[in-house]
CSV table of C-alpha atoms in Angstrom, one decimal:
chain,number,residue,atom,x,y,z
A,124,MET,CA,-15.5,118.5,29.8
A,125,SER,CA,-14.1,119.8,26.5
A,126,PRO,CA,-16.5,120.0,23.6
A,127,LEU,CA,-14.0,118.0,21.5
A,128,ALA,CA,-13.2,115.4,24.2
A,129,ALA,CA,-11.6,112.1,23.1
A,130,ALA,CA,-13.7,109.0,23.2
A,131,PRO,CA,-12.5,105.5,23.8
A,132,ALA,CA,-11.0,103.7,20.8
A,133,ALA,CA,-13.9,102.6,18.6
A,134,ASP,CA,-14.0,101.6,14.9
A,135,PRO,CA,-17.0,103.2,13.2
A,136,LYS,CA,-19.5,100.8,11.7
A,137,LEU,CA,-21.7,101.2,8.6
A,138,GLN,CA,-24.8,101.4,10.7
A,139,ASP,CA,-23.4,104.3,12.8
A,140,PHE,CA,-23.8,106.7,9.9
A,141,GLY,CA,-27.0,108.6,9.1
A,142,SER,CA,-28.0,109.5,12.7
A,143,ASP,CA,-26.0,112.7,13.1
A,144,PRO,CA,-27.9,116.0,13.6
A,145,TRP,CA,-28.0,118.5,10.8
A,146,TRP,CA,-25.6,120.9,12.3
A,147,LEU,CA,-22.9,118.2,12.7
A,148,ILE,CA,-23.4,117.0,9.1
A,149,GLY,CA,-23.1,120.6,7.9
A,150,GLY,CA,-20.0,121.1,10.0
A,151,LYS,CA,-18.4,118.0,8.6
A,152,VAL,CA,-19.0,119.1,5.0
A,153,LEU,CA,-17.6,122.6,5.8
A,154,VAL,CA,-14.5,121.1,7.4
A,155,ILE,CA,-13.9,118.8,4.5
A,156,PHE,CA,-14.3,121.7,2.0
A,157,ALA,CA,-11.9,123.9,3.9
A,158,PHE,CA,-9.4,121.0,4.4
A,159,LEU,CA,-9.3,120.4,0.6
A,160,VAL,CA,-8.9,124.1,-0.3
A,161,VAL,CA,-6.1,124.5,2.3
A,162,THR,CA,-4.4,121.3,1.2
A,163,VAL,CA,-4.4,122.5,-2.4
A,164,LEU,CA,-2.7,125.8,-1.4
A,165,LEU,CA,-0.2,123.9,0.8
A,166,THR,CA,0.5,121.3,-1.9
A,167,MET,CA,1.2,124.0,-4.5
A,168,TRP,CA,3.7,125.6,-2.2
A,169,ILE,CA,5.4,122.3,-1.3
A,170,GLU,CA,5.6,121.2,-4.9
A,171,ARG,CA,7.2,124.5,-6.0
A,172,ARG,CA,9.7,124.5,-3.1
A,173,VAL,CA,10.6,120.8,-3.5
A,174,ILE,CA,11.0,120.9,-7.2
A,175,GLY,CA,13.0,124.2,-6.8
A,176,ARG,CA,15.3,122.4,-4.4
A,177,MET,CA,15.7,119.5,-6.8
A,178,GLN,CA,16.6,121.9,-9.6
A,179,LEU,CA,18.9,124.1,-7.5
A,180,ARG,CA,16.4,127.0,-7.3
A,181,VAL,CA,14.8,128.8,-4.4
A,182,GLY,CA,11.2,128.5,-5.3
A,183,PRO,CA,8.5,130.9,-4.1
A,184,ASN,CA,9.7,133.1,-1.3
A,185,ARG,CA,8.0,136.5,-1.7
A,186,ALA,CA,4.3,136.2,-0.9
A,187,GLY,CA,4.1,135.6,2.8
A,188,PRO,CA,6.6,134.0,5.1
A,189,PHE,CA,8.7,131.5,3.1
A,190,GLY,CA,6.3,132.1,0.2
A,191,LEU,CA,3.4,130.3,1.9
A,192,LEU,CA,0.8,132.7,0.4
A,193,GLN,CA,2.0,132.2,-3.2
A,194,GLY,CA,-0.9,129.8,-4.0
A,195,LEU,CA,-3.4,132.3,-2.6
A,196,ALA,CA,-1.8,135.1,-4.6
A,197,ASP,CA,-2.1,133.0,-7.8
A,198,GLY,CA,-5.7,132.3,-7.1
A,199,ILE,CA,-6.5,136.0,-6.6
A,200,LYS,CA,-4.6,136.8,-9.8
A,201,LEU,CA,-6.6,134.3,-11.8
A,202,ALA,CA,-9.9,135.6,-10.4
A,203,LEU,CA,-9.0,139.2,-11.5
A,204,LYS,CA,-7.8,138.2,-15.0
A,205,GLU,CA,-10.0,138.8,-18.0
A,206,ASP,CA,-12.3,135.9,-18.8
A,207,ILE,CA,-11.8,135.3,-22.5
A,208,VAL,CA,-14.3,133.1,-24.3
A,209,PRO,CA,-13.6,132.4,-28.0
A,210,ARG,CA,-16.4,133.1,-30.5
A,211,GLN,CA,-17.1,129.7,-32.0
A,212,VAL,CA,-17.3,127.7,-28.7
A,213,ASP,CA,-20.4,126.0,-27.4
A,214,LYS,CA,-20.9,128.4,-24.5
A,215,VAL,CA,-23.2,126.3,-22.4
A,216,VAL,CA,-20.9,123.3,-22.4
A,217,PHE,CA,-17.8,125.5,-22.3
A,218,ILE,CA,-18.9,127.0,-19.0
A,219,LEU,CA,-20.2,123.8,-17.5
A,220,ALA,CA,-17.1,121.7,-18.2
A,221,PRO,CA,-14.9,123.2,-15.5
A,222,VAL,CA,-17.8,122.7,-13.0
A,223,MET,CA,-18.1,119.1,-14.0
A,224,ALA,CA,-14.4,118.6,-13.4
A,225,ALA,CA,-14.3,120.3,-10.0
A,226,VAL,CA,-17.5,119.2,-8.3
A,227,PRO,CA,-16.9,115.4,-8.4
A,228,ALA,CA,-13.4,116.0,-7.0
A,229,PHE,CA,-15.0,117.5,-3.8
A,230,ILE,CA,-17.7,114.8,-3.6
A,231,SER,CA,-15.2,111.9,-3.6
A,232,PHE,CA,-13.7,113.0,-0.3
A,233,ILE,CA,-16.9,112.7,1.7
A,234,VAL,CA,-16.5,108.9,2.1
A,235,ILE,CA,-12.8,109.1,3.3
A,236,PRO,CA,-12.4,108.3,7.1
A,237,PHE,CA,-10.2,110.7,9.0
A,238,GLY,CA,-10.3,108.9,12.3
A,239,PRO,CA,-12.3,106.8,14.7
A,240,THR,CA,-15.4,107.7,16.7
A,241,VAL,CA,-15.0,110.8,18.9
A,242,SER,CA,-17.2,113.1,21.0
A,243,ILE,CA,-18.1,116.5,19.5
A,244,PHE,CA,-20.2,118.7,21.9
A,245,GLY,CA,-21.3,115.5,23.7
A,246,HIS,CA,-22.4,113.7,20.5
A,247,GLN,CA,-20.6,110.5,19.5
A,248,THR,CA,-19.7,110.6,15.8
A,249,ALA,CA,-17.2,109.2,13.3
A,250,LEU,CA,-14.6,111.4,11.8
A,251,GLN,CA,-15.9,110.8,8.3
A,252,GLY,CA,-18.5,112.6,6.2
A,253,THR,CA,-20.6,109.5,5.5
A,254,ASP,CA,-20.2,105.9,4.5
A,255,LEU,CA,-21.9,103.6,2.0
A,256,PRO,CA,-22.0,99.9,1.4
A,257,VAL,CA,-20.3,100.7,-2.0
A,258,ALA,CA,-18.3,103.8,-0.9
A,259,VAL,CA,-15.2,102.9,-3.0
A,260,LEU,CA,-17.4,102.6,-6.1
A,261,LEU,CA,-18.6,106.1,-5.4
A,262,VAL,CA,-15.0,107.4,-5.7
A,263,LEU,CA,-14.6,105.5,-9.0
A,264,ALA,CA,-17.8,106.9,-10.3
A,265,MET,CA,-16.8,110.5,-9.3
A,266,SER,CA,-13.4,110.1,-11.0
A,267,SER,CA,-15.2,109.0,-14.2
A,268,MET,CA,-17.6,112.0,-14.0
A,269,GLY,CA,-14.6,114.3,-13.7
A,270,ILE,CA,-13.3,113.0,-17.0
A,271,TYR,CA,-16.5,114.1,-18.7
A,272,GLY,CA,-15.6,117.7,-17.7
A,273,VAL,CA,-12.2,117.3,-19.4
A,274,VAL,CA,-13.6,115.7,-22.6
A,275,LEU,CA,-16.4,118.3,-22.9
A,276,ALA,CA,-13.9,121.1,-22.4
A,277,GLY,CA,-11.9,119.8,-25.3
A,278,TRP,CA,-14.9,119.3,-27.5
A,279,SER,CA,-16.7,122.6,-26.8
A,280,SER,CA,-13.5,124.7,-27.3
A,281,MET,CA,-13.7,124.1,-31.1
A,282,SER,CA,-9.9,123.8,-31.2
A,283,PRO,CA,-8.0,120.9,-32.6
A,284,TYR,CA,-5.5,121.0,-29.7
A,285,SER,CA,-8.2,121.0,-27.1
A,286,LEU,CA,-10.1,118.2,-28.9
A,287,LEU,CA,-7.0,116.0,-29.0
A,288,GLY,CA,-6.3,116.6,-25.3
A,289,GLY,CA,-9.9,115.6,-24.4
A,290,LEU,CA,-9.7,112.4,-26.6
A,291,ARG,CA,-6.4,111.5,-25.0
A,292,SER,CA,-7.8,112.0,-21.5
A,293,SER,CA,-10.8,109.7,-22.3
A,294,ALA,CA,-8.7,107.0,-23.7
A,295,GLN,CA,-6.3,107.2,-20.8
A,296,MET,CA,-9.2,107.1,-18.3
A,297,ILE,CA,-10.6,103.9,-19.9
A,298,SER,CA,-7.4,102.0,-19.9
A,299,TYR,CA,-6.3,103.0,-16.4
A,300,GLU,CA,-9.7,103.0,-14.7
A,301,ILE,CA,-10.0,99.3,-15.6
A,302,ALA,CA,-6.7,98.4,-14.0
A,303,MET,CA,-7.5,100.6,-10.9
A,304,GLY,CA,-10.8,98.9,-10.4
A,305,LEU,CA,-9.2,95.5,-10.7
A,306,SER,CA,-6.6,96.5,-8.0
A,307,PHE,CA,-9.5,97.1,-5.7
A,308,VAL,CA,-11.0,93.7,-6.1
A,309,ALA,CA,-8.3,92.0,-4.0
A,310,VAL,CA,-9.0,94.5,-1.2
A,311,PHE,CA,-12.7,93.8,-1.4
A,312,MET,CA,-12.0,90.0,-1.1
A,313,PHE,CA,-9.9,90.4,2.0
A,314,ALA,CA,-12.1,93.1,3.7
A,315,GLY,CA,-15.4,91.5,2.7
A,316,SER,CA,-16.9,94.9,2.1
A,317,MET,CA,-16.7,98.0,-0.1
A,318,SER,CA,-17.3,100.3,2.8
A,319,THR,CA,-14.2,102.5,3.6
A,320,SER,CA,-14.7,102.4,7.3
A,321,GLU,CA,-15.0,98.6,7.3
A,322,ILE,CA,-11.9,98.3,5.1
A,323,VAL,CA,-9.9,100.4,7.6
A,324,ALA,CA,-11.3,98.2,10.5
A,325,GLU,CA,-10.1,95.0,8.7
A,326,GLN,CA,-6.5,96.4,8.8
A,327,HIS,CA,-6.3,96.5,12.6
A,328,ASP,CA,-3.8,93.7,12.6
A,329,THR,CA,-1.9,93.8,9.2
A,330,TRP,CA,-2.1,96.5,6.6
A,331,PHE,CA,-3.2,95.4,3.1
A,332,VAL,CA,0.0,96.9,1.6
A,333,VAL,CA,1.7,93.9,3.1
A,334,LEU,CA,-0.8,91.3,2.1
A,335,LEU,CA,-1.7,92.8,-1.3
A,336,ALA,CA,1.6,94.4,-2.4
A,337,PRO,CA,0.9,93.8,-6.2
A,338,SER,CA,-2.5,95.5,-5.9
A,339,PHE,CA,-0.8,98.5,-4.1
A,340,VAL,CA,1.8,98.8,-6.9
A,341,ILE,CA,-0.9,98.6,-9.6
A,342,TYR,CA,-2.9,101.2,-7.8
A,343,VAL,CA,0.1,103.6,-7.5
A,344,ILE,CA,0.7,103.4,-11.2
A,345,THR,CA,-2.9,103.8,-12.2
A,346,MET,CA,-3.5,106.7,-9.8
A,347,MET,CA,-0.6,108.6,-11.6
A,348,GLY,CA,-2.5,107.9,-14.9
A,349,GLU,CA,-5.8,109.1,-13.3
A,350,SER,CA,-4.3,112.3,-12.0
A,351,ASN,CA,-3.0,113.3,-15.5
A,352,ARG,CA,0.4,114.3,-14.1
A,353,ILE,CA,3.9,113.6,-15.1
A,354,PRO,CA,4.9,111.1,-16.3
A,355,PHE,CA,1.3,110.5,-17.6
A,356,ASP,CA,0.2,114.1,-18.4
A,357,LEU,CA,-0.5,113.4,-22.0
A,358,PRO,CA,-3.8,115.3,-22.1
A,359,GLU,CA,-1.7,118.5,-21.4
A,360,GLY,CA,1.4,117.7,-23.4
A,361,GLU,CA,2.6,121.3,-24.2
A,362,GLY,CA,5.1,120.0,-26.7
A,363,GLU,CA,2.3,118.6,-29.0
A,364,ILE,CA,-1.0,120.1,-28.1
A,365,VAL,CA,-0.1,123.4,-26.4
A,366,GLY,CA,-2.1,123.2,-23.1
A,367,GLY,CA,-4.3,120.3,-24.1
A,368,PHE,CA,-8.0,120.4,-23.1
A,369,HIS,CA,-7.8,123.7,-21.3
A,370,THR,CA,-5.9,125.7,-24.0
A,371,GLU,CA,-8.8,128.1,-24.6
A,372,TYR,CA,-9.6,128.6,-20.9
A,373,SER,CA,-8.6,131.5,-18.7
A,374,SER,CA,-9.5,133.3,-15.4
A,375,LEU,CA,-11.6,131.3,-12.9
A,376,LYS,CA,-12.5,128.6,-15.4
A,377,PHE,CA,-8.9,127.6,-15.8
A,378,ALA,CA,-8.5,127.9,-12.0
A,379,MET,CA,-11.3,125.3,-11.5
A,380,PHE,CA,-9.4,122.8,-13.7
A,381,PHE,CA,-6.3,123.6,-11.7
A,382,LEU,CA,-8.2,123.1,-8.4
A,383,ALA,CA,-9.7,119.8,-9.6
A,384,GLU,CA,-6.3,118.4,-10.4
A,385,TYR,CA,-4.9,119.1,-7.0
A,386,ILE,CA,-8.0,117.9,-5.2
A,387,ASN,CA,-7.9,114.7,-7.2
A,388,LEU,CA,-4.3,114.3,-6.1
A,389,THR,CA,-5.3,114.6,-2.5
A,390,THR,CA,-8.3,112.2,-2.9
A,391,LEU,CA,-6.1,109.6,-4.6
A,392,ALA,CA,-3.6,109.8,-1.8
A,393,ALA,CA,-6.3,109.5,0.8
A,394,LEU,CA,-7.8,106.5,-1.0
A,395,ALA,CA,-4.5,104.8,-1.1
A,396,THR,CA,-4.0,105.4,2.6
A,397,THR,CA,-7.5,104.1,3.3
A,398,LEU,CA,-7.3,100.9,1.2
A,399,PHE,CA,-3.7,99.9,1.7
A,400,LEU,CA,-2.0,101.8,4.6
A,401,GLY,CA,-4.4,101.2,7.4
A,402,GLY,CA,-6.3,104.5,7.0
A,403,TRP,CA,-6.0,106.6,10.2
A,404,ARG,CA,-4.2,103.9,12.2
A,405,ALA,CA,-0.8,104.5,13.5
A,406,PRO,CA,2.1,102.5,12.2
A,407,ALA,CA,3.2,99.4,14.0
A,408,PRO,CA,6.1,100.8,16.2
A,409,ILE,CA,3.9,103.6,17.6
A,410,SER,CA,0.7,101.6,18.0
A,411,THR,CA,2.7,98.8,19.7
A,412,VAL,CA,4.3,100.9,22.5
A,413,TRP,CA,1.4,103.4,22.8
A,414,ALA,CA,-2.1,102.1,23.6
A,415,GLY,CA,-3.9,105.3,22.9
A,416,ALA,CA,-2.3,106.0,19.5
A,417,ASN,CA,-5.5,104.9,17.7
A,418,SER,CA,-8.0,106.7,19.9
A,419,GLY,CA,-9.2,110.2,20.2
A,420,TRP,CA,-7.9,112.8,17.8
A,421,TRP,CA,-4.4,111.4,17.3
A,422,PRO,CA,-5.4,109.2,14.3
A,423,VAL,CA,-6.1,112.5,12.3
A,424,LEU,CA,-2.3,113.2,12.6
A,425,TRP,CA,-1.3,109.8,11.3
A,426,PHE,CA,-3.8,110.1,8.5
A,427,LEU,CA,-2.4,113.5,7.4
A,428,ILE,CA,1.2,112.3,7.6
A,429,LYS,CA,0.4,109.4,5.2
A,430,ILE,CA,-1.4,111.7,2.8
A,431,PHE,CA,1.4,114.2,2.6
A,432,LEU,CA,3.9,111.4,2.2
A,433,PHE,CA,2.0,110.3,-0.9
A,434,ILE,CA,1.8,113.9,-2.2
A,435,PHE,CA,5.6,114.2,-1.8
A,436,PHE,CA,5.8,110.9,-3.8
A,437,PHE,CA,3.8,112.6,-6.6
A,438,ILE,CA,6.0,115.7,-6.5
A,439,TRP,CA,9.2,113.6,-6.5
A,440,LEU,CA,8.0,111.7,-9.6
A,441,ARG,CA,7.2,115.0,-11.4
A,442,GLY,CA,10.7,116.3,-10.7
A,443,THR,CA,12.4,113.1,-11.7
A,444,LEU,CA,10.7,111.3,-14.6
A,445,PRO,CA,10.1,112.6,-18.2
A,446,ARG,CA,6.8,112.3,-20.0
A,447,VAL,CA,6.2,109.0,-21.6
A,448,ARG,CA,5.0,108.6,-25.2
A,449,TYR,CA,1.3,107.9,-25.8
A,450,ASP,CA,2.0,104.4,-27.2
A,451,GLN,CA,4.0,103.6,-24.2
A,452,LEU,CA,1.2,104.8,-22.0
A,453,MET,CA,-1.4,102.6,-23.8
A,454,ARG,CA,0.9,99.6,-23.9
A,455,LEU,CA,1.6,99.7,-20.2
A,456,GLY,CA,-2.1,99.9,-19.4
A,457,TRP,CA,-3.5,97.2,-21.7
A,458,LYS,CA,-0.6,94.8,-22.0
A,459,VAL,CA,0.9,94.9,-18.5
A,460,LEU,CA,-1.4,96.3,-15.8
A,461,ILE,CA,-4.7,94.7,-16.8
A,462,PRO,CA,-3.3,91.1,-17.5
A,463,VAL,CA,-1.3,91.2,-14.3
A,464,SER,CA,-4.3,92.4,-12.3
A,465,LEU,CA,-6.4,89.5,-13.6
A,466,GLY,CA,-3.8,87.0,-12.8
A,467,TRP,CA,-3.3,88.4,-9.3
A,468,ILE,CA,-7.0,88.4,-8.6
A,469,MET,CA,-7.1,84.6,-9.5
A,470,LEU,CA,-4.2,84.0,-7.1
A,471,VAL,CA,-5.9,86.1,-4.3
A,472,ALA,CA,-9.1,84.1,-4.8
A,473,ALA,CA,-7.2,80.9,-4.4
A,474,ILE,CA,-5.5,82.1,-1.2
A,475,ARG,CA,-8.8,83.2,0.3
A,476,ALA,CA,-10.3,79.8,-0.6
A,477,PHE,CA,-7.5,78.0,1.3
A,478,ARG,CA,-7.9,80.4,4.2
A,479,ASN,CA,-11.7,79.8,4.4
A,480,GLU,CA,-10.9,76.1,4.6
A,481,GLY,CA,-8.9,76.7,7.7
A,482,TYR,CA,-5.4,76.6,6.4
A,483,ASP,CA,-2.9,79.1,8.0
A,484,ILE,CA,-1.1,80.4,4.9
A,485,GLN,CA,-0.6,84.0,5.9
A,486,GLN,CA,3.2,83.8,5.7
A,487,ILE,CA,3.0,82.1,2.3
A,488,ALA,CA,0.5,84.8,1.1
A,489,ILE,CA,2.8,87.6,2.2
A,490,ALA,CA,5.8,86.0,0.5
A,491,THR,CA,3.8,85.5,-2.7
A,492,ALA,CA,2.6,89.1,-2.6
A,493,VAL,CA,6.1,90.4,-2.3
A,494,VAL,CA,7.5,88.2,-5.1
A,495,ALA,CA,4.6,89.2,-7.3
A,496,ALA,CA,5.1,92.9,-6.6
A,497,VAL,CA,8.8,92.6,-7.5
A,498,VAL,CA,8.0,90.8,-10.7
A,499,LEU,CA,5.3,93.4,-11.6
A,500,VAL,CA,7.8,96.3,-11.1
A,501,ALA,CA,10.4,94.5,-13.2
A,502,THR,CA,7.9,93.9,-15.9
A,503,VAL,CA,6.8,97.5,-16.0
A,504,VAL,CA,10.4,98.8,-16.2
A,505,TRP,CA,11.2,96.2,-18.9
A,506,GLU,CA,8.2,97.0,-20.9
A,507,MET,CA,9.0,100.7,-20.9
A,508,VAL,CA,12.6,100.1,-21.9
A,509,ARG,CA,11.7,97.6,-24.6
A,510,GLY,CA,9.1,99.9,-26.0
A,511,GLY,CA,11.6,102.6,-26.4
A,512,GLU,CA,14.1,100.3,-28.1
A,513,ASP,CA,11.5,98.8,-30.5
A,514,ASP,CA,10.2,102.1,-31.6
A,515,LYS,CA,13.4,103.8,-32.6
A,516,GLN,CA,13.2,105.5,-35.9
A,517,ILE,CA,15.3,104.2,-38.8
A,518,VAL,CA,17.1,107.0,-40.7
A,519,PRO,CA,16.6,106.4,-44.5
A,520,GLY,CA,19.7,105.2,-46.1
A,521,ALA,CA,21.5,104.6,-42.8
A,522,GLU,CA,21.5,100.8,-43.3
A,523,ARG,CA,23.3,101.3,-46.6
A,524,GLY,CA,25.9,103.6,-45.2
A,525,THR,CA,24.8,106.5,-47.4
A,526,GLN,CA,24.4,110.1,-46.4
A,527,GLU,CA,22.1,112.9,-47.5
A,528,PRO,CA,23.9,115.3,-49.9
A,529,ALA,CA,24.7,118.6,-48.3
A,530,ASP,CA,22.8,120.5,-51.0
A,531,ALA,CA,19.7,118.4,-50.9
A,532,GLY,CA,18.0,120.7,-48.5
A,533,GLY,CA,17.3,120.1,-44.8
A,534,PHE,CA,17.8,122.2,-41.7
A,535,PRO,CA,16.5,124.8,-41.4
A,536,VAL,CA,14.6,125.1,-44.7
A,537,PRO,CA,13.8,122.8,-47.6
A,538,PRO,CA,15.5,123.3,-51.0
A,539,LEU,CA,14.1,126.4,-52.7
A,540,ASP,CA,14.1,125.3,-56.3
A,541,ALA,CA,10.5,126.3,-57.2
A,542,PRO,CA,10.1,127.9,-60.7
A,543,HIS,CA,9.1,131.3,-59.2
A,544,TYR,CA,12.4,131.4,-57.3
A,545,HIS,CA,14.6,131.3,-60.3
A,546,GLY,CA,16.0,134.6,-61.2
A,547,ALA,CA,15.4,136.2,-57.8
A,548,PRO,CA,18.0,138.8,-56.7
A,549,ALA,CA,20.8,137.5,-54.7
A,550,SER,CA,19.7,139.6,-51.7
A,551,GLN,CA,16.4,137.7,-51.5
A,552,LYS,CA,17.9,134.2,-51.7
A,553,VAL,CA,18.0,132.1,-48.6
A,554,PRO,CA,20.4,129.3,-47.7
A,555,THR,CA,19.2,125.8,-48.8
A,556,SER,CA,21.8,123.5,-47.0
A,557,ARG,CA,23.6,123.2,-43.7
A,558,LYS,CA,26.9,124.2,-45.3
A,559,GLU,CA,25.4,127.5,-46.6
A,560,VAL,CA,23.7,128.1,-43.2
A,561,THR,CA,26.9,127.7,-41.3
A,562,SER,CA,29.2,129.5,-43.7
A,563,GLY,CA,26.9,132.3,-44.6
A,564,THR,CA,27.5,131.9,-48.4
A,565,GLN,CA,24.7,132.5,-50.9
A,566,PRO,CA,23.3,129.5,-52.8
A,567,THR,CA,23.7,129.2,-56.5
A,568,VAL,CA,20.6,129.4,-58.7
A,569,ARG,CA,19.9,126.1,-60.5
A,570,ALA,CA,19.3,126.3,-64.2
């Protein structure tokens, strides 16, 4: 018998965890760590190739076959670079901040189920690191801890750009973490548990993405805000704050922030798969015609496919959408996502109450969820468009039909009529208006 023989289809239960031998627990931790590192390298390559294709470029194609080793080459380059630490920084916090950002990202994945119960060297075990009665709350707690690394990195750098990036990240986390937590409440109501393995088991018949479509839409939007990626990468807005919270970091410290970002991307995709897309279960056409699709090691394949589809969705958004303004980001979180989440939770509670009373309202619940999801998407789009229209800047004098005089100063320099400028030689005078800039003529000295 093979040491990795397939076991009959069996959903792991919460009481099944905690009895594995030490070597199996260590093996699971090692496999999860290796999986995350390899996924980061593969995601970097896929992102560069896909965005390159979207922008009519080739993308990485030098390091290794098809450029597959480009991420590894970048990691080695960062490791060999000089580690520059500015003089005025708080060195203890400055060094610990990247660690606080990267370690929680690894811990979160320990409660994600990869598959059902299988046999490994004759020992029946679930393809999951561990499980807890409040496993989903552990993921939320770890994501909150990761924000501490970002905030402390900005504070300890003693740089205004880094500090602004850290403050943006904390405000963004507060607004979107609330909406994300509210999107989980409906899942907890339907599953009756916060355990990830039991949530997957409750989706054996119908995935929660069908029953709880608004919660899925809210989670997808909030996970983009949690990942600090385009269109919600305000903590790293290079147009306003250079590199944001990691402006002063280099070498391996910067690499740890980079690693944490992509691991969080994988964790968020895996959590969405677990809570809404049936986890490791095969989609309906495959599971209907193939009885063994959800047994043995095949569920690992379905799980990986779902994760990489979500990662492609992240990459697609990055190559398509521009960065939103900060006021639009806050408006969307506080005025749209949180109120809609509260209203949807009340509706789900009413549906569950009718279901507990014995009423068969599944079709009505699905129709309600679809309509609510469509209304939510339309509201988000309208809010973003209306926010852009309301905040247009009014040019002074435009409402009166007046124009700024050509010699009043402007692009590229203001009028140079200071007292010390009078009497300067003609060779030292610079243009003071658009007309002089375009024509190349020298300005006249005012009396």
